Short mmCIF file of C-alpha atoms in Angstrom, two decimals:
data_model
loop_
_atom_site.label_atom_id
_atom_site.label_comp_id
_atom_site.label_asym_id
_atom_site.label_seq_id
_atom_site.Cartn_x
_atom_site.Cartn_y
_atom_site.Cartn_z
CA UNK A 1 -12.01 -65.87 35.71
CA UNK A 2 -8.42 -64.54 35.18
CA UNK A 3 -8.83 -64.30 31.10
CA UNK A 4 -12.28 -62.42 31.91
CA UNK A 5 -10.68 -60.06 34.18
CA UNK A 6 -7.68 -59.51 31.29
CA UNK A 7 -10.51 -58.98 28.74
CA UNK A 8 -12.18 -56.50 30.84
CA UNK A 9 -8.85 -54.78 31.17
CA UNK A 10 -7.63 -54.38 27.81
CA UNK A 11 -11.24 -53.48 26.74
CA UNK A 12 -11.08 -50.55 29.31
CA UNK A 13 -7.51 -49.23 27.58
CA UNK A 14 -8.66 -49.32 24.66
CA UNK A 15 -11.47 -47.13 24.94
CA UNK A 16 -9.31 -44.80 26.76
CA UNK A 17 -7.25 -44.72 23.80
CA UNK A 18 -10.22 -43.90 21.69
CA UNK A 19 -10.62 -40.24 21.99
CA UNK A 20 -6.97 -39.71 22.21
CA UNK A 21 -6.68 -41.41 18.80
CA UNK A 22 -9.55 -39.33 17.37
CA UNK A 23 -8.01 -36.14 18.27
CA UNK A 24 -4.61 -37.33 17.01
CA UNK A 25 -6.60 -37.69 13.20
CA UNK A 26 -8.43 -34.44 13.65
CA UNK A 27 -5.29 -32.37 14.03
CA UNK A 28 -3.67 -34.10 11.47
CA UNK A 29 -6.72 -33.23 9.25
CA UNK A 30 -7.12 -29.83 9.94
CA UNK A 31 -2.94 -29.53 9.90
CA UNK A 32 -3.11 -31.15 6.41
CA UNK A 33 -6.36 -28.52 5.67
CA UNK A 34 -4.58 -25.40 6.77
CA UNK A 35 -1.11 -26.32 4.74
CA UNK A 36 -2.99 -26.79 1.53
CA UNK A 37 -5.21 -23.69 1.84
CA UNK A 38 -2.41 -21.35 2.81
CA UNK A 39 -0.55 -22.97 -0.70
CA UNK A 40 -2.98 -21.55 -2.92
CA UNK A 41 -3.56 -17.84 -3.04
CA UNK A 42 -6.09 -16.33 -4.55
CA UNK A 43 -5.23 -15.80 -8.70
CA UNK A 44 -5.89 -12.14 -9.41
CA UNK A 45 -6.31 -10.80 -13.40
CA UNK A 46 -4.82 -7.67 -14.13
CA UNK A 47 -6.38 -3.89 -14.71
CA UNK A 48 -8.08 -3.34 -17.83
CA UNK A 49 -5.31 -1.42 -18.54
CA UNK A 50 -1.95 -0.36 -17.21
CA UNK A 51 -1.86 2.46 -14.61
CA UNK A 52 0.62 4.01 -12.15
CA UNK A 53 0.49 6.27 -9.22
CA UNK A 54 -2.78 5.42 -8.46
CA UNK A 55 -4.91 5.25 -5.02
CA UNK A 56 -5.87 2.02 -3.90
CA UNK A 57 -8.29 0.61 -1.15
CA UNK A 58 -10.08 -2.47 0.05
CA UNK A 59 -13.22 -2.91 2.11
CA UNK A 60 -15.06 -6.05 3.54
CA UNK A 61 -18.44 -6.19 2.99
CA UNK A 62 -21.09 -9.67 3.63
CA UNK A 63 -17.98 -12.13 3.60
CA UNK A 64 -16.79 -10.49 0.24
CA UNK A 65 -13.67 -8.28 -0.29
CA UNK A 66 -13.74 -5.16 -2.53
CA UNK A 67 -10.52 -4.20 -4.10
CA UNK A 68 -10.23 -0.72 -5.86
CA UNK A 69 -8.07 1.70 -8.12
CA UNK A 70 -8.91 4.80 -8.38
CA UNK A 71 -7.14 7.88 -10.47
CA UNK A 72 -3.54 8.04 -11.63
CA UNK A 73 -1.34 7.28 -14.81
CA UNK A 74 -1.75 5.96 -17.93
CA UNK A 75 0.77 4.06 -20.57
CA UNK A 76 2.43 6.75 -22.19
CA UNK A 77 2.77 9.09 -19.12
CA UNK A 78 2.35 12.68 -20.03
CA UNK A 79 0.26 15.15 -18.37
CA UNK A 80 -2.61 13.57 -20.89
CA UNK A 81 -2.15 10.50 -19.22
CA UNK A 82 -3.42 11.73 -15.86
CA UNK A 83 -6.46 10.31 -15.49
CA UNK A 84 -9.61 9.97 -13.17
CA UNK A 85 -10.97 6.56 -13.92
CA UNK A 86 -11.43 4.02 -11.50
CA UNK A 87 -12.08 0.08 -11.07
CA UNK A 88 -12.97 -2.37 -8.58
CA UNK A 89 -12.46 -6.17 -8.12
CA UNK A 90 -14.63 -8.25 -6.05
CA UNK A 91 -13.42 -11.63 -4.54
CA UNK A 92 -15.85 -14.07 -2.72
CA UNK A 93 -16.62 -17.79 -2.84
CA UNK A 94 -18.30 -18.07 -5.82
CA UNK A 95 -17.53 -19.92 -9.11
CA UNK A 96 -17.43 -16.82 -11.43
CA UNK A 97 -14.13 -15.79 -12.87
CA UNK A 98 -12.71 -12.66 -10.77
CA UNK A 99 -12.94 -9.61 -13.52
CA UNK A 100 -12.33 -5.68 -13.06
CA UNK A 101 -15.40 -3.56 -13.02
CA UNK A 102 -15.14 -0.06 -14.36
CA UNK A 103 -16.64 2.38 -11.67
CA UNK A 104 -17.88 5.77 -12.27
CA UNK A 105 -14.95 8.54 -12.49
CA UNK A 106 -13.72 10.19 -9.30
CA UNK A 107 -15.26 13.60 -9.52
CA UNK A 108 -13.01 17.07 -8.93
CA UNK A 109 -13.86 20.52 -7.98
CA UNK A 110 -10.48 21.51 -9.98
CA UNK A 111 -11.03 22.53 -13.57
CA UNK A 112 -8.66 19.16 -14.68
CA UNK A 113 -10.27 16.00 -13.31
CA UNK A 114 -7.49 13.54 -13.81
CA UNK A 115 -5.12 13.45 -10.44
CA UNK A 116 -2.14 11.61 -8.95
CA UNK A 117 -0.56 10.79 -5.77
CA UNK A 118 -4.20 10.55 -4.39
CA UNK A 119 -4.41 8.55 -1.31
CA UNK A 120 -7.63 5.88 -0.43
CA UNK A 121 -8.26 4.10 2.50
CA UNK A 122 -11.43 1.73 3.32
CA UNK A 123 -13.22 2.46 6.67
CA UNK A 124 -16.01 -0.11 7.18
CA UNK A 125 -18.21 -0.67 4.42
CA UNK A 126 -16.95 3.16 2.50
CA UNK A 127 -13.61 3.89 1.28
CA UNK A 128 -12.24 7.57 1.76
CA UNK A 129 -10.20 9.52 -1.54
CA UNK A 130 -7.98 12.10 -0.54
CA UNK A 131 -6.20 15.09 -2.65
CA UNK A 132 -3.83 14.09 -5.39
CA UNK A 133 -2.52 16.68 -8.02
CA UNK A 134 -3.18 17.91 -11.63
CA UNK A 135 -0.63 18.53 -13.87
CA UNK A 136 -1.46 21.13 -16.91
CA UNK A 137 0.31 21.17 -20.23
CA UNK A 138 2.94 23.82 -19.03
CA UNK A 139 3.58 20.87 -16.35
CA UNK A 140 1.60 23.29 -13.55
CA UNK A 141 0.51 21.20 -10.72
CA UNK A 142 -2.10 21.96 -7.84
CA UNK A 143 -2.73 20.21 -4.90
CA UNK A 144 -6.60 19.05 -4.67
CA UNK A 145 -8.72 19.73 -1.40
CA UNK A 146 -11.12 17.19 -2.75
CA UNK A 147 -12.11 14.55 0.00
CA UNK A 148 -15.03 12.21 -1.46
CA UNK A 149 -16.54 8.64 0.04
CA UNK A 150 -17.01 5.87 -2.18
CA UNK A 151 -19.97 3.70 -1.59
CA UNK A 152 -19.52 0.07 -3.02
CA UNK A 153 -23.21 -0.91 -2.33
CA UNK A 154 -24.57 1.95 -4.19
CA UNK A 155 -21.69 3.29 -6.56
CA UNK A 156 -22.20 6.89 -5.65
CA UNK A 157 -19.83 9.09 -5.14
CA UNK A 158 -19.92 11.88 -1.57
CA UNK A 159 -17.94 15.06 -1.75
CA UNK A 160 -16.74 15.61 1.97
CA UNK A 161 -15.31 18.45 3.92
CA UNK A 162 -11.89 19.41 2.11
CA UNK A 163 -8.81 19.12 3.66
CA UNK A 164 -7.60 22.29 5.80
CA UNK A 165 -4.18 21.64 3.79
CA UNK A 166 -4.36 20.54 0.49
CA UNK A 167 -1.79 17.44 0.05
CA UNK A 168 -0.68 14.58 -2.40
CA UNK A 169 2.11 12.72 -1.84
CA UNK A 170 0.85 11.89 1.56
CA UNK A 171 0.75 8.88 3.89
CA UNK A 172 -3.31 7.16 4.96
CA UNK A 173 -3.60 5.75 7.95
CA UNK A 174 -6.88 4.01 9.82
CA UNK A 175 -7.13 4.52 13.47
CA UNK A 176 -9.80 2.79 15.10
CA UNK A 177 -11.79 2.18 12.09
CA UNK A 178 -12.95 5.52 12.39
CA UNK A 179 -9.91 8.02 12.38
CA UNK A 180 -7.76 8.90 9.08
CA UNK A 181 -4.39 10.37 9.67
CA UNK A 182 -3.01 11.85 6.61
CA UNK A 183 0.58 12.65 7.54
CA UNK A 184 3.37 15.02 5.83
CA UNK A 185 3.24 15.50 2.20
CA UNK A 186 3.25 18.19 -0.70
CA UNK A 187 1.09 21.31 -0.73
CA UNK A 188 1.29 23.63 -4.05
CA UNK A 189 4.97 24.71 -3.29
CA UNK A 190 6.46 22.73 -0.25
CA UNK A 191 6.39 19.80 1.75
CA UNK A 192 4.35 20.27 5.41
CA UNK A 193 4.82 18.56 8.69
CA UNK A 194 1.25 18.23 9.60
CA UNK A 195 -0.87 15.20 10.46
CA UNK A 196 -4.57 16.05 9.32
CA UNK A 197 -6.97 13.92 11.14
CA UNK A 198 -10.44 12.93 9.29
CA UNK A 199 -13.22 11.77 11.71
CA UNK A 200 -15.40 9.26 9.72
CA UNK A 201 -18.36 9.75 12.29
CA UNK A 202 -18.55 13.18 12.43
CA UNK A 203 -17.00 14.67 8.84
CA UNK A 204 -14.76 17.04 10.85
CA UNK A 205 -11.01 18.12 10.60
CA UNK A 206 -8.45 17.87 13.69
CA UNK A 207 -5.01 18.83 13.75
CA UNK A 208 -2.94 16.27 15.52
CA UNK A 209 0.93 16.08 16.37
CA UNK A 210 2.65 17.64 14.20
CA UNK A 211 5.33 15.13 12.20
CA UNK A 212 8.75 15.31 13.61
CA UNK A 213 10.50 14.46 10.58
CA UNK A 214 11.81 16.41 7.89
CA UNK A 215 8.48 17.33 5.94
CA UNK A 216 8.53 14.82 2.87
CA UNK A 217 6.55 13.80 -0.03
CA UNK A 218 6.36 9.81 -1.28
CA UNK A 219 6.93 8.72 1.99
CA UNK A 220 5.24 5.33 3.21
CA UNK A 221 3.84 4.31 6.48
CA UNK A 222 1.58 1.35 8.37
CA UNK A 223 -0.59 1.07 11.52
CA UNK A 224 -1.05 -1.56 13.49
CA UNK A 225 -3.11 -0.67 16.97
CA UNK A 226 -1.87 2.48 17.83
CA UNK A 227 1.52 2.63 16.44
CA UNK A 228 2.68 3.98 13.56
CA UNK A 229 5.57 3.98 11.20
CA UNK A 230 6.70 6.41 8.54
CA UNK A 231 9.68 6.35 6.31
CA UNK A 232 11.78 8.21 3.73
CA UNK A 233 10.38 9.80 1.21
CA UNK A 234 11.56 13.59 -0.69
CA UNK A 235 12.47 16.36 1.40
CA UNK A 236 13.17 20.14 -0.37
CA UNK A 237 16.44 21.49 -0.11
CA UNK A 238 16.42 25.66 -0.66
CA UNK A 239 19.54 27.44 -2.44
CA UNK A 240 20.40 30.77 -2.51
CA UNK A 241 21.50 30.67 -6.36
CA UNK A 242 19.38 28.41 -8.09
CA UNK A 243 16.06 26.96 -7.68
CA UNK A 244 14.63 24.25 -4.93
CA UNK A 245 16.03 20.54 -5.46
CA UNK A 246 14.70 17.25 -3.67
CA UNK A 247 16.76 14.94 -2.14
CA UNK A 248 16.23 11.29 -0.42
CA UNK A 249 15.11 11.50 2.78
CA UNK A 250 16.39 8.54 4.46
CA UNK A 251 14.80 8.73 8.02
CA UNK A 252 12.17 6.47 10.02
CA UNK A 253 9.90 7.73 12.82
CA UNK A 254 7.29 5.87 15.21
CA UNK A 255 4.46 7.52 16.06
CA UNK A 256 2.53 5.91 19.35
CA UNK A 257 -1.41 7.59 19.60
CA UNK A 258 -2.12 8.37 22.90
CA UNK A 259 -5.65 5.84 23.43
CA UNK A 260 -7.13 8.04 25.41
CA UNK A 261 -6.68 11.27 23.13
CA UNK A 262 -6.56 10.66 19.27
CA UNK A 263 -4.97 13.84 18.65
CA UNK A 264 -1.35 13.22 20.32
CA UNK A 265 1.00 11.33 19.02
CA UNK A 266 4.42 10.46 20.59
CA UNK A 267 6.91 10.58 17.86
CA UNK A 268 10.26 8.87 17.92
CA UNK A 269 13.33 8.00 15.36
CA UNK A 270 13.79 4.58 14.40
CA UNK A 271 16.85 2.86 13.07
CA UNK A 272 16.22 2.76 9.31
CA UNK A 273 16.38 -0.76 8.03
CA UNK A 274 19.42 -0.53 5.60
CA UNK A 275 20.33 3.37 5.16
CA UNK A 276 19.46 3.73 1.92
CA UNK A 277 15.97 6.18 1.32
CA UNK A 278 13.43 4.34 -1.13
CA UNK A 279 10.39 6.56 -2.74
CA UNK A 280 7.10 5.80 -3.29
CA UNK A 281 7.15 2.04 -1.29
CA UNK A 282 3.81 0.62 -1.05
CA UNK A 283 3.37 -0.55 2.52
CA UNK A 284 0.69 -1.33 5.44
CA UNK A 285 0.18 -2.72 8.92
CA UNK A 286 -0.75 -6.20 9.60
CA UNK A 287 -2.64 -6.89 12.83
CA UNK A 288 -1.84 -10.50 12.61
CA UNK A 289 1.46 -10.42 12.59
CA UNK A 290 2.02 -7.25 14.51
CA UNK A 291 4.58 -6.01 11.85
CA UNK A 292 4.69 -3.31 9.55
CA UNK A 293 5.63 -4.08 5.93
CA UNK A 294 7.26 -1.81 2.98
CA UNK A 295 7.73 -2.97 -0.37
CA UNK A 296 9.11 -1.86 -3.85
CA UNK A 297 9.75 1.57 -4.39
CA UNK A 298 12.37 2.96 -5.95
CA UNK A 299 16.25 4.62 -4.48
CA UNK A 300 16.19 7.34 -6.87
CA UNK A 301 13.17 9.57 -6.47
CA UNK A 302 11.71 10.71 -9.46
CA UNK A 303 8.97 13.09 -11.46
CA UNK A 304 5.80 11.47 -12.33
CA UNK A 305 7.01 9.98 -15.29
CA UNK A 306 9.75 7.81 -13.63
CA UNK A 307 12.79 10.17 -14.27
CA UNK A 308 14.78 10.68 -11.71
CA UNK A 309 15.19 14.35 -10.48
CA UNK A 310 18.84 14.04 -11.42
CA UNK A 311 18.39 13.18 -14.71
CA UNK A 312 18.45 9.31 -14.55
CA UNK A 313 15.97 6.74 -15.01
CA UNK A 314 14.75 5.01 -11.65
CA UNK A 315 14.47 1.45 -11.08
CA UNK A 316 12.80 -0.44 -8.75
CA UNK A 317 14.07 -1.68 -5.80
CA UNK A 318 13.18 -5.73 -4.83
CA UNK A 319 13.19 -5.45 -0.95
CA UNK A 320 10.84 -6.17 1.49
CA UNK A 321 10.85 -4.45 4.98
CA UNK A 322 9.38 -5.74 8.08
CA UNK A 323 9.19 -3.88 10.92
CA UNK A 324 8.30 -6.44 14.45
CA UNK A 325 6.58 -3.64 16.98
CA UNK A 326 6.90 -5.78 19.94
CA UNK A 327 10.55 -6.67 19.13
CA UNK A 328 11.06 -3.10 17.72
CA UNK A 329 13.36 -5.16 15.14
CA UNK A 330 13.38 -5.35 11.04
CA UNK A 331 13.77 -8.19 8.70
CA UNK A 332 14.50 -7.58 5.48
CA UNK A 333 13.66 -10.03 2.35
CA UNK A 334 13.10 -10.03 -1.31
CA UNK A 335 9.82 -9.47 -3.06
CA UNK A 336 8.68 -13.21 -4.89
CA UNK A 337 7.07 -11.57 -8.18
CA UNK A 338 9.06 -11.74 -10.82
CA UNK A 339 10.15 -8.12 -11.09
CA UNK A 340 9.99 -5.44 -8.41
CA UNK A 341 7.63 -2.96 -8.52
CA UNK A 342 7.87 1.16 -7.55
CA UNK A 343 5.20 4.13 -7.85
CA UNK A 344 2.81 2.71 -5.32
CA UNK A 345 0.28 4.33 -3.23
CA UNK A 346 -0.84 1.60 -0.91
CA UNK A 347 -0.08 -2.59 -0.15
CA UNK A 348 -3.20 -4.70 0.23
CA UNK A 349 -3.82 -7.82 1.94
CA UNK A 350 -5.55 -10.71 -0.60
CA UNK A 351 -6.46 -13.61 1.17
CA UNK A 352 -2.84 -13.72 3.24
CA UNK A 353 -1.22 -12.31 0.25
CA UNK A 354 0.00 -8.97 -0.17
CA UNK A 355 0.08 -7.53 -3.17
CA UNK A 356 0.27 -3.87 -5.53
CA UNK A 357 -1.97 -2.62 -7.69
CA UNK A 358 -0.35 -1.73 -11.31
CA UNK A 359 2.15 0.64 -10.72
CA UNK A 360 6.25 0.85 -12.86
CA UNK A 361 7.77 -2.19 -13.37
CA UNK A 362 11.24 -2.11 -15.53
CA UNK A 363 12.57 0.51 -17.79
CA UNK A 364 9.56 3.05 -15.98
CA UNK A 365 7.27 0.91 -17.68
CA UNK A 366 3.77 1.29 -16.06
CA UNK A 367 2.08 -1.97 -15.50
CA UNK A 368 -1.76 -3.68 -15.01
CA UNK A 369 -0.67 -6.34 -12.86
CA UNK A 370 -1.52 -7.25 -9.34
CA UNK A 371 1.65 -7.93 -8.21
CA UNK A 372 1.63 -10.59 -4.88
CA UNK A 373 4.97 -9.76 -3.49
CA UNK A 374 4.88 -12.24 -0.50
CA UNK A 375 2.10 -14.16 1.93
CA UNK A 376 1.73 -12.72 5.44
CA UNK A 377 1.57 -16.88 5.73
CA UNK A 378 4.65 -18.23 4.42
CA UNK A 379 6.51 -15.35 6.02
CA UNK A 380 5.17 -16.16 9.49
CA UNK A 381 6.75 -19.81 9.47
CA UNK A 382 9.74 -18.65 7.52
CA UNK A 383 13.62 -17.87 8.95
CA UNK A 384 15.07 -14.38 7.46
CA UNK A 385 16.76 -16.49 5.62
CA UNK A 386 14.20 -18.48 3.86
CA UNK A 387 12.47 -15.58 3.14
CA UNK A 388 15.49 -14.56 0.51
CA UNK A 389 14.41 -15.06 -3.03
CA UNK A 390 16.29 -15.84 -6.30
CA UNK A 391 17.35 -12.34 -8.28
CA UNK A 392 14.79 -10.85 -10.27
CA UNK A 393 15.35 -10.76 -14.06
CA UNK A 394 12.99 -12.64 -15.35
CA UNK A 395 10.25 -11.58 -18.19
CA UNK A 396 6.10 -12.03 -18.09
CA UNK A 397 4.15 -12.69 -20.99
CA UNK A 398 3.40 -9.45 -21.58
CA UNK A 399 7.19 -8.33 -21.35
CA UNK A 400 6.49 -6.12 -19.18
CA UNK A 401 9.20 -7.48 -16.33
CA UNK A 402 12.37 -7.16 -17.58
CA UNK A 403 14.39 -5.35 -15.28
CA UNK A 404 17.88 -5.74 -17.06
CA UNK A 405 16.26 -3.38 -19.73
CA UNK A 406 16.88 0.37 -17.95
CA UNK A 407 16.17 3.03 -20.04
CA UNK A 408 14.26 1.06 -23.61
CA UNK A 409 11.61 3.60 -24.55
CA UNK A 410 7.99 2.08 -24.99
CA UNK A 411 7.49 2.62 -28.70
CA UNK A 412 4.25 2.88 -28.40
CA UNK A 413 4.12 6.19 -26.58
CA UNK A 414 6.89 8.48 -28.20
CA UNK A 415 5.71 11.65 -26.62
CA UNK A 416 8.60 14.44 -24.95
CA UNK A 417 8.48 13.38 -21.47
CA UNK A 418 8.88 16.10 -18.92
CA UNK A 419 12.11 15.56 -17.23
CA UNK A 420 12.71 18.86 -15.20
CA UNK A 421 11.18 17.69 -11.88
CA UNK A 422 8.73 20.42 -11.33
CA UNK A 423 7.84 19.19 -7.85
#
């Protein structure tokens, strides 16, 4: 009688064990799933051909991610290099090889079609083109009013209401999947401190807060919620016995949308990350992690072709910034491609990755790569410290990523660069 009641006993804990057991295996499973998924990104090919300056996007649409290029600068650089051509990459779960498509050129109301410093942004299932500049042989520029949509599903092209203000230069941001901010930038002949508001659902302008910054060109900026955050970029300075110059603007502000009027923003400074201005960062807000994120760019601002307004080649810079909204802190790390990137008009999220779209590598070289700088991923598990990659002088295939090489010419474009910064 005393062995049955044992029996009985033991049988009972072990069935009580049972589930416990089974949920111990399942979390180890889906642990084990998560940490081998998150270790292989997505593989992305490169542009069908090199290209800088140019507006990028991405929109979601039945489980399958459109990525896009649109507009900017070719190889060689020149004012014949300005180009409106356009591509777009689609990534889903099939088997097929990933491959560039070539879209249908972005159209233009201006007599020269090819722009840069054009801005895109996706909204739903369309993605939004804004301004950019042409540059004429006598190294004239205008800023576009163009706005057009850009419908994946049928590949047609919608001109919109222009801009009140005409800008390039400028920094996109998505409010509410509905609202575009386009904030500070260049118009014809000087920066302006405005923030033009686009409503998606009803095609009209608004003027909201005005910027409190210096008014800048090449700035970047993120949104995440309702906060935003915008730094550096070009500002003009005026003398009396000479013409205009530029000069670094090395300044951050946070702008805070008011949710129950779209229109008013509450602008504040912001300790800059490390005091040095960078130019033409490519950056974006991540909801997951609640941060902001800038990457590449370049410390010595530049004309289109990647000479400096002083006279000096610019390089790219290899640091990552990381703005935490709730902790109002930044982290700062090192990109993990193997050469930093500048000339960027927008950072887009692959799968967890972020990466750049073409853009200058070394030596002002402009580049087809997608670049994956760093996973939103590995930098949520990671210390500041782990974050910190190895220097960056190593060479791709395509010898393209050389940094140590400043100022080699590419032979194959041997074309007089402009070097006068006429913006």
């Amino acid at each position: 009688m005393l062995l049955k009641k044992l029996r009985i006993i033991a049988l009972r804990i072990f069935l009580s064990a049972v589930p416990r057991l089974s949920f111990m295996v399942a979390a180890f499973i889906i642990t084990s799933t998560a940490t081998v998924s998150a270790a292989a990104p997505t593989a992305l090919p490169a542009l069908p051909e090199p290209v800088s300056n140019n507006a990028v996007a991405s929109v979601t649409i039945d489980d399958a991610q459109y990525v896009f290029s649109f507009m900017g600068l070719g190889k060689c650089k020149t004012h014949n290099d300005v180009h409106n051509r356009a591509w777009q990459l689609v990534i889903n779960n099939n088997d097929k090889p990933l491959q560039w498509q070539a879209l249908s050129p972005v159209p233009s109301s201006l007599a020269l079609k090819g722009r840069l410093a054009s801005v895109a942004v996706g909204v739903k299932d369309s993605v939004y083109i804004f301004g950019g500049y042409t540059v004429d042989e006598h190294h004239n520029e205008i800023s576009t009013p163009d706005v057009y949509k850009y419908s994946p599903t049928t590949g047609k092209y919608t001109l919109l209401a222009p801009m009140p203000v005409p800008v390039d230069d400028a920094s996109a941001l998505v409010y509410q999947d509905r609202y575009v901010y386009l904030v500070s930038g260049w118009h014809n002949d000087g920066n302006v401190n405005l923030v033009q508001v686009y409503d998606t659902q009803t095609g009209q302008w608004q003027q909201a807060s005005p910027f409190l910054g210096k008014p800048v060109f090449g700035q970047a900026g993120g949104i995440v919620n309702n906060t935003i955050v915008i730094c550096d970029g070009v500002s003009v300075t005026p003398h009396s016995d000479k013409r205009r110059s530029f000069a670094a603007e090395t300044a951050c502000f946070k702008g805070v949308i008011d949710k129950q009027n779209p229109l008013k923003i509450d602008w504040r400074t912001l300790d800059h990350p490390t005091g040095t201005a960078r130019y033409r960062m490519a950056a974006a807000g991540d909801k997951t992690t609640n941060k902001i994120y800038f990457v590449g760019g370049s410390t010595n601002p530049y004309n289109y072709n990647g000479i400096g307004y002083n006279g000096e080649p610019s390089t790219a810079d290899d640091a990552i910034w990381a703005f935490d909204i709730a902790e109002e802190t930044w982290v700062i790390s090192k990109t993990e491609a193997e050469a930093p990137t500048m000339d960027h008009r927008g950072l887009i999220n692959v799968n967890g990755s972020w990466v750049t779209i073409g853009g200058m590598l070394g030596a002002q070289r402009v580049t087809s790569k997608v670049t994956t700088h760093f996973s939103a991923l590995a930098e949520a598990s990671c210390s500041p410290t782990q974050q910190t990659s190895f220097n960056v002088s190593s060479q791709s295939p395509d010898g393209q990523a050389n940094e140590q090489v400043k100022t080699a010419p590419n032979l194959e474009c041997q074309q007089q660069n402009n070097i006068n910064g006429e913006k």
